[in-house]
Short mmCIF file of C-alpha atoms and ligand atoms in Angstrom, two decimals:
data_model
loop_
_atom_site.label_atom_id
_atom_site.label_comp_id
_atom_site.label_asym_id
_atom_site.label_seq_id
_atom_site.Cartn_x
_atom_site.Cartn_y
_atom_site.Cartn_z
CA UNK K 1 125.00 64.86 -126.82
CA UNK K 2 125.41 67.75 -129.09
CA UNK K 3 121.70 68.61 -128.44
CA UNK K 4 122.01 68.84 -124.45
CA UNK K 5 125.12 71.22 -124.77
CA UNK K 6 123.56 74.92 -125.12
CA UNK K 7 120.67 73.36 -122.06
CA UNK K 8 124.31 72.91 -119.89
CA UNK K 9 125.76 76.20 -121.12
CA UNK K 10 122.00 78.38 -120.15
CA UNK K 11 122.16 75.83 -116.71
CA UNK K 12 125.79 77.36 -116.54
CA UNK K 13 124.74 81.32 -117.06
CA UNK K 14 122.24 80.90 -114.77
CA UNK K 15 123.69 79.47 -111.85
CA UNK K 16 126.27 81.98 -112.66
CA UNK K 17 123.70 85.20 -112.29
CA UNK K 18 122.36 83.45 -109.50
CA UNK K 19 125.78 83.46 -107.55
CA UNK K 20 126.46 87.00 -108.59
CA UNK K 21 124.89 90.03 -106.76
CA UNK K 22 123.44 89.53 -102.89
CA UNK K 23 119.82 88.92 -102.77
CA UNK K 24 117.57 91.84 -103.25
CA UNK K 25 114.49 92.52 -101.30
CA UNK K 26 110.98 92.11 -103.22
CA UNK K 27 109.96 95.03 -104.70
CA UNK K 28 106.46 97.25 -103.56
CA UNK K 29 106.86 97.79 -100.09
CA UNK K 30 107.79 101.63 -98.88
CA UNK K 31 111.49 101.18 -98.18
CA UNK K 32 111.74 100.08 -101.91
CA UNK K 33 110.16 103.19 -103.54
CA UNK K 34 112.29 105.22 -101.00
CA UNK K 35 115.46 102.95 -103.03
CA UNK K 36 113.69 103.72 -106.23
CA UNK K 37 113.21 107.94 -105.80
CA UNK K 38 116.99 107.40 -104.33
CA UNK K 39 117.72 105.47 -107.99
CA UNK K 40 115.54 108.71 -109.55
CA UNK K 41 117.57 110.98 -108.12
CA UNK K 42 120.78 109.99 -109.40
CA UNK K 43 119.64 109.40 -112.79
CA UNK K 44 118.49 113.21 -112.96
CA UNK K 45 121.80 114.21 -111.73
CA UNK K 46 122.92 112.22 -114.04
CA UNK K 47 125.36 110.14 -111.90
CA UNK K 48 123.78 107.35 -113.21
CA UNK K 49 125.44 106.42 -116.03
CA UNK K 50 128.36 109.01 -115.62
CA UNK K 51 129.48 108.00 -112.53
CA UNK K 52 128.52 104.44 -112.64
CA UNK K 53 125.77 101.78 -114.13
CA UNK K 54 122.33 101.80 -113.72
CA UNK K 55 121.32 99.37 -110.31
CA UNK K 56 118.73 98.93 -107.74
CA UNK K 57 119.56 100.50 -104.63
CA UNK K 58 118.80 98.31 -101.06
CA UNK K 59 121.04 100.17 -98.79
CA UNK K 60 120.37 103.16 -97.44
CA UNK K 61 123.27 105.22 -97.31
CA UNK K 62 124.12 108.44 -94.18
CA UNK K 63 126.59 110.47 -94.28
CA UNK K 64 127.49 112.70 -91.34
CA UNK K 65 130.27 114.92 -91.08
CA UNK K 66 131.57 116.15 -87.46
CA UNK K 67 130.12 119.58 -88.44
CA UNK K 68 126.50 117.80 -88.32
CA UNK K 69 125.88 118.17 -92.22
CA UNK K 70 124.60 115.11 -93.99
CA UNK K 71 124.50 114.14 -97.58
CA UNK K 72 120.77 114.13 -98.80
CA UNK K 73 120.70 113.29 -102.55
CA UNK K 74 121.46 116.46 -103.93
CA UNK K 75 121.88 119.17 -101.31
CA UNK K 76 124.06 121.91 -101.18
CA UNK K 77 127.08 121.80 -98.31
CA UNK K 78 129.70 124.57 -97.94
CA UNK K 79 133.25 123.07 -98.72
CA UNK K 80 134.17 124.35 -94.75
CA UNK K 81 131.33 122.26 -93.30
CA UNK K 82 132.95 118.76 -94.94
CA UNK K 83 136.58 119.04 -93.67
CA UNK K 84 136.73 116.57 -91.28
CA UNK K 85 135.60 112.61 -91.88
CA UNK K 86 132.20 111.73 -91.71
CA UNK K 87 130.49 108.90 -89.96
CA UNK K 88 128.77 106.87 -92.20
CA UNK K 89 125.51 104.45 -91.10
CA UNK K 90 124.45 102.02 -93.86
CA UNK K 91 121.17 100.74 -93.51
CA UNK K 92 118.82 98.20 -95.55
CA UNK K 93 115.37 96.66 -94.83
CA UNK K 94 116.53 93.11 -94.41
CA UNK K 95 116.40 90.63 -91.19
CA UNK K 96 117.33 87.14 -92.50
CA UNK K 97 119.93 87.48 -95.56
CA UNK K 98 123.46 86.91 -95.02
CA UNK K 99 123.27 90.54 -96.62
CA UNK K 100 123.42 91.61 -93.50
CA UNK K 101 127.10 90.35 -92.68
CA UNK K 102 128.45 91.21 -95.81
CA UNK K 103 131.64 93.45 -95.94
CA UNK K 104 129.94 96.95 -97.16
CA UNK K 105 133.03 99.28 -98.77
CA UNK K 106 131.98 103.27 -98.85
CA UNK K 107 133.58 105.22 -101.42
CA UNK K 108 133.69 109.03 -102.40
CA UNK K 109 134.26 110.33 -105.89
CA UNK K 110 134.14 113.81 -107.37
CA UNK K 111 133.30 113.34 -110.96
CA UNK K 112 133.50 117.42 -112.12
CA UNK K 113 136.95 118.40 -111.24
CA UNK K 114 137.66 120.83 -112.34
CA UNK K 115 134.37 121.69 -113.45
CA UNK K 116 131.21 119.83 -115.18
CA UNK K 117 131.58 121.15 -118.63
CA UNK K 118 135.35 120.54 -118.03
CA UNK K 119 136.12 117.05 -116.11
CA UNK K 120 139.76 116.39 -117.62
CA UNK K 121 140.98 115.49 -114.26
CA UNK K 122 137.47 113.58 -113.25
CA UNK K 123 137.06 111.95 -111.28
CA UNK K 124 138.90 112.63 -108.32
CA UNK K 125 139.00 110.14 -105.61
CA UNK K 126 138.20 111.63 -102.27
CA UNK K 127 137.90 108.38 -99.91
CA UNK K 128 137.18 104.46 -99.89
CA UNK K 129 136.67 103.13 -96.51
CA UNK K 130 136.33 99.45 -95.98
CA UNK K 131 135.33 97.35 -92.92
CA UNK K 132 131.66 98.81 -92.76
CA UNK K 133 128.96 96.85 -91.57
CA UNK K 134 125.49 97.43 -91.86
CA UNK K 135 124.87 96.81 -87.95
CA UNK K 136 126.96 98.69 -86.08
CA UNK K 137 128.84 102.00 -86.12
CA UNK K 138 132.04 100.26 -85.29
CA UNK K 139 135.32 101.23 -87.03
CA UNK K 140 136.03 101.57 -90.47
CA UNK K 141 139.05 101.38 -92.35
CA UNK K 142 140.55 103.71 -94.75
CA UNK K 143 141.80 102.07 -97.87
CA UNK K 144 142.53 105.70 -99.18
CA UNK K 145 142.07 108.55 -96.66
CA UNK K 146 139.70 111.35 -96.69
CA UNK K 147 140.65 113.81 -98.54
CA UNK K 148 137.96 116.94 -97.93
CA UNK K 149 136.21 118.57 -101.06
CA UNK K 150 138.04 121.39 -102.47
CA UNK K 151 136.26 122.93 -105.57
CA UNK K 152 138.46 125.22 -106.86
CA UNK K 153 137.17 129.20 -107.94
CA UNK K 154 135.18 129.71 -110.81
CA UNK K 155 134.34 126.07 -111.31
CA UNK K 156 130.57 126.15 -110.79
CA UNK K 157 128.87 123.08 -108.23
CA UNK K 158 130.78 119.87 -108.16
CA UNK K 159 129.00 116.48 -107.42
CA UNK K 160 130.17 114.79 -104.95
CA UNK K 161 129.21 111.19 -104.63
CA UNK K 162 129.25 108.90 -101.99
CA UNK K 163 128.56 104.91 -103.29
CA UNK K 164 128.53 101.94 -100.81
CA UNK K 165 129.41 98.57 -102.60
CA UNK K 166 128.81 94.75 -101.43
CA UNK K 167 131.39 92.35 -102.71
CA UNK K 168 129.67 90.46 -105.50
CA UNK K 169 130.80 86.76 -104.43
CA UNK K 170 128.82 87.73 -100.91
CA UNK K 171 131.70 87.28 -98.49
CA UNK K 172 131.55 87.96 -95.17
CA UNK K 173 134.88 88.14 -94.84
CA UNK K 174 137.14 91.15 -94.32
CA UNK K 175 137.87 92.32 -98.13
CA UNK K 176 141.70 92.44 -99.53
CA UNK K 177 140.95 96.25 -101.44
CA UNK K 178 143.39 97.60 -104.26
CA UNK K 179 144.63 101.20 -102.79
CA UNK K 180 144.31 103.33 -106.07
CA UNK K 181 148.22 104.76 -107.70
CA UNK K 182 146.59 108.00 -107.56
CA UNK K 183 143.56 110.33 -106.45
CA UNK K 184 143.14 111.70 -109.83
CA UNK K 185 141.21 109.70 -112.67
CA UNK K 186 141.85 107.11 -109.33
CA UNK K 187 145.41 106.13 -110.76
CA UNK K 188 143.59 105.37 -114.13
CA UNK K 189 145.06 106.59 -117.46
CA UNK K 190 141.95 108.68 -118.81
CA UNK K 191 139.68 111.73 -117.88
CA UNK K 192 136.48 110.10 -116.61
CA UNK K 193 137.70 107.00 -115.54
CA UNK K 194 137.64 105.85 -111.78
CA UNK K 195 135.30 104.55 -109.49
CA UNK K 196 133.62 102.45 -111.56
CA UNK K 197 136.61 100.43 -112.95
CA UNK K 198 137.50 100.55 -109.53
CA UNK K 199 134.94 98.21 -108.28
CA UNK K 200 134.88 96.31 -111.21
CA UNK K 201 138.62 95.62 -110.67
CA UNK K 202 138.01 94.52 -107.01
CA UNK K 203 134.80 92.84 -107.38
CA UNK K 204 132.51 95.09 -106.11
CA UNK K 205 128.69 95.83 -107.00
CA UNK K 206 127.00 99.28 -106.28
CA UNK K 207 124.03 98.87 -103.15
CA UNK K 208 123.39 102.61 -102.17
CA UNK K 209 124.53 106.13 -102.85
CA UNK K 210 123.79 109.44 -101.33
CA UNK K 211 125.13 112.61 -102.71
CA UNK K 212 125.41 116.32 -102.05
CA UNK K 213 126.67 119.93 -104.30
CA UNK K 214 129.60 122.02 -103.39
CA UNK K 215 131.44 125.01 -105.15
CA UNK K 216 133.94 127.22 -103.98
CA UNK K 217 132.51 131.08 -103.10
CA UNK K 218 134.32 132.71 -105.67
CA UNK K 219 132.40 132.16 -108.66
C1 NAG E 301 121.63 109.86 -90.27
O1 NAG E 301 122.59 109.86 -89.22
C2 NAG E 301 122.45 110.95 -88.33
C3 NAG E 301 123.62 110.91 -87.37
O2 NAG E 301 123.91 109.61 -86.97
C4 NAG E 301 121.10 110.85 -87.63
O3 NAG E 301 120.94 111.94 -86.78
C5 NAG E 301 119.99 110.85 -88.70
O4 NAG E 301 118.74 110.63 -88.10
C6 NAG E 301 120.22 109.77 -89.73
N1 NAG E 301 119.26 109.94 -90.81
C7 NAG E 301 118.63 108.92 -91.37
C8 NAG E 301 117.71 109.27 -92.49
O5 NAG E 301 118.78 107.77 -91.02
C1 NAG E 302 125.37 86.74 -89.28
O1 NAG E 302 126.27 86.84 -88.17
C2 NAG E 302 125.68 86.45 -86.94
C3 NAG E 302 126.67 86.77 -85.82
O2 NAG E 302 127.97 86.37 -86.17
C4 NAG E 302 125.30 84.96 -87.02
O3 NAG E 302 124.71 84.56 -85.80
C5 NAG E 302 124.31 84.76 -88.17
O4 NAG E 302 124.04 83.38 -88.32
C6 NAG E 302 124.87 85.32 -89.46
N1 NAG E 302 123.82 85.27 -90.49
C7 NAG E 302 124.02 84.78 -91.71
C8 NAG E 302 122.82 84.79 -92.60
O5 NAG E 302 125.11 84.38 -92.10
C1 NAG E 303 139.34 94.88 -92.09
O1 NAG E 303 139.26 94.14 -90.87
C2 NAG E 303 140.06 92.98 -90.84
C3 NAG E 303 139.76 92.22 -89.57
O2 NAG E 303 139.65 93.05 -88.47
C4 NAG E 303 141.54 93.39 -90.97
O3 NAG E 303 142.33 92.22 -91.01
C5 NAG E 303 141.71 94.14 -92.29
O4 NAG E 303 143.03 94.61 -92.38
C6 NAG E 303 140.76 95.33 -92.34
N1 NAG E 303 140.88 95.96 -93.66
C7 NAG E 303 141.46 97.14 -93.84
C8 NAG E 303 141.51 97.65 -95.25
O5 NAG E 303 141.90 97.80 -92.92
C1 NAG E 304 135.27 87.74 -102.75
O1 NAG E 304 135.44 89.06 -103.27
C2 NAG E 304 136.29 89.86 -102.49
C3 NAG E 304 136.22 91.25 -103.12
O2 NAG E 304 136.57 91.17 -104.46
C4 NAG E 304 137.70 89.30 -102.47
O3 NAG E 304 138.53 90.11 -101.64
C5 NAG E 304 137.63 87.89 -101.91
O4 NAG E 304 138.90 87.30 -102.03
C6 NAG E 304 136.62 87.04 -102.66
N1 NAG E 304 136.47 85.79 -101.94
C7 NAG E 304 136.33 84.63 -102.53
C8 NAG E 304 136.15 83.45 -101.63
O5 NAG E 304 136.37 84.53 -103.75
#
């Protein structure tokens, strides 16, 4: 008996990893080394691990504000040309997982507020919207509104990321989403804390990210 207990316990941990994060698609083929330079990119900007943990991309993530400006990992928008909300397609290279009728949740964070070599009031939360789905462009729902970028003078280029998240257990159904206390550190109590215990808190795993560089004029 006391022999087949640590078998049951690794039985245990793996059925656990194997009901944790949706299924991801097999590496090698092109839209996975698109995922992977999308993975590269936000390690040199160093938003992975800042801003959150190292992971695998599968969902392409565009962002499109009214103004026709789009997020493309790491390009530089004008703070006037991101004012109003942004339509936001997900996308992934999947036909027959239930992937596809997950719940996706699209959240924006600003990490260097007020600056990068000063982040004391990172991050800032700038938007989660909830309710996306990966085949239509039907309505979304704001958990916490959008809230345009706003670098302040003198405080060099800001990140400003944009993460989509699947809920880990793989529902389908429509997610119940804690609305963070605050925008700043997201309601948390310390500088650099937000997104990331965010979606820990409500069971959500990183798919995709996109991100783009703004700065006020005045510099
Ligand atoms: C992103 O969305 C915009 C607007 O919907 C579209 O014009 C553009 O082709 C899309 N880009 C990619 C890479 O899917
Ligand atoms: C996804 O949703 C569609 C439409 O509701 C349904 O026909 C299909 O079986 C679902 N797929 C999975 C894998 O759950
Ligand atoms: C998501 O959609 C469901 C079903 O339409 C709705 O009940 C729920 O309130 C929506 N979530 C949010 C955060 O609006
Ligand atoms: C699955 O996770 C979501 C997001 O954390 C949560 O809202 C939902 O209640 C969970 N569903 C089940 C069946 O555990």
């Amino acid at each position: 008996m006391a022999c087949l207990f640590p078998v049951m316990l690794l039985l245990l941990v793996l059925g656990l990893a194997n009901a944790g994060p949706p299924d991801q698609a097999p590496l090698g083929n092109a839209h996975n080394e698109e995922m992977l330079s999308v993975r590269a990119e936000l390690k040199k900007a160093e938003i992975i691990p800042t801003v959150i943990d190292d992971f695998i991309p599968y969902i392409s993530v565009n962002v499109t504000w009214p103004t026709g400006k789009t997020a493309d990992l790491g390009n530089t928008i004008k703070p006037s040309k991101t004012q109003g909300m942004p339509d936001v397609h997900l996308s992934a290279d999947m036909t027959s997982s239930a992937a596809s009728n997950m719940t996706y949740t699209v959240a924006m964070t600003d990490p260097d507020a007020p600056s990068r070599d000063n982040p004391e009031w990172s991050e800032i939360c700038h938007w989660i919207a909830t309710n996306v789905s990966l085949s239509s462009a039907s309505g979304l729902d704001e958990v916490m509104p959008y809230y345009p970028p706003g670098p302040p003078e003198k405080t060099g280029k800001h990140r400003y990321v944009l993460l989509a998240f699947a809920p880990a257990n793989g529902t389908t159904a429509p997610l119940d989403l804690t609305k963070p206390a605050d925008r700043q550190h997201w309601g948390y109590d310390d500088e650099r804390m937000g997104v990331r215990e965010w979606a820990d808190e409500n069971g959500l795993v990183p798919v995709g990210a996109n991100f783009m560089y703004e700065k006020n004029k005045k510099q």
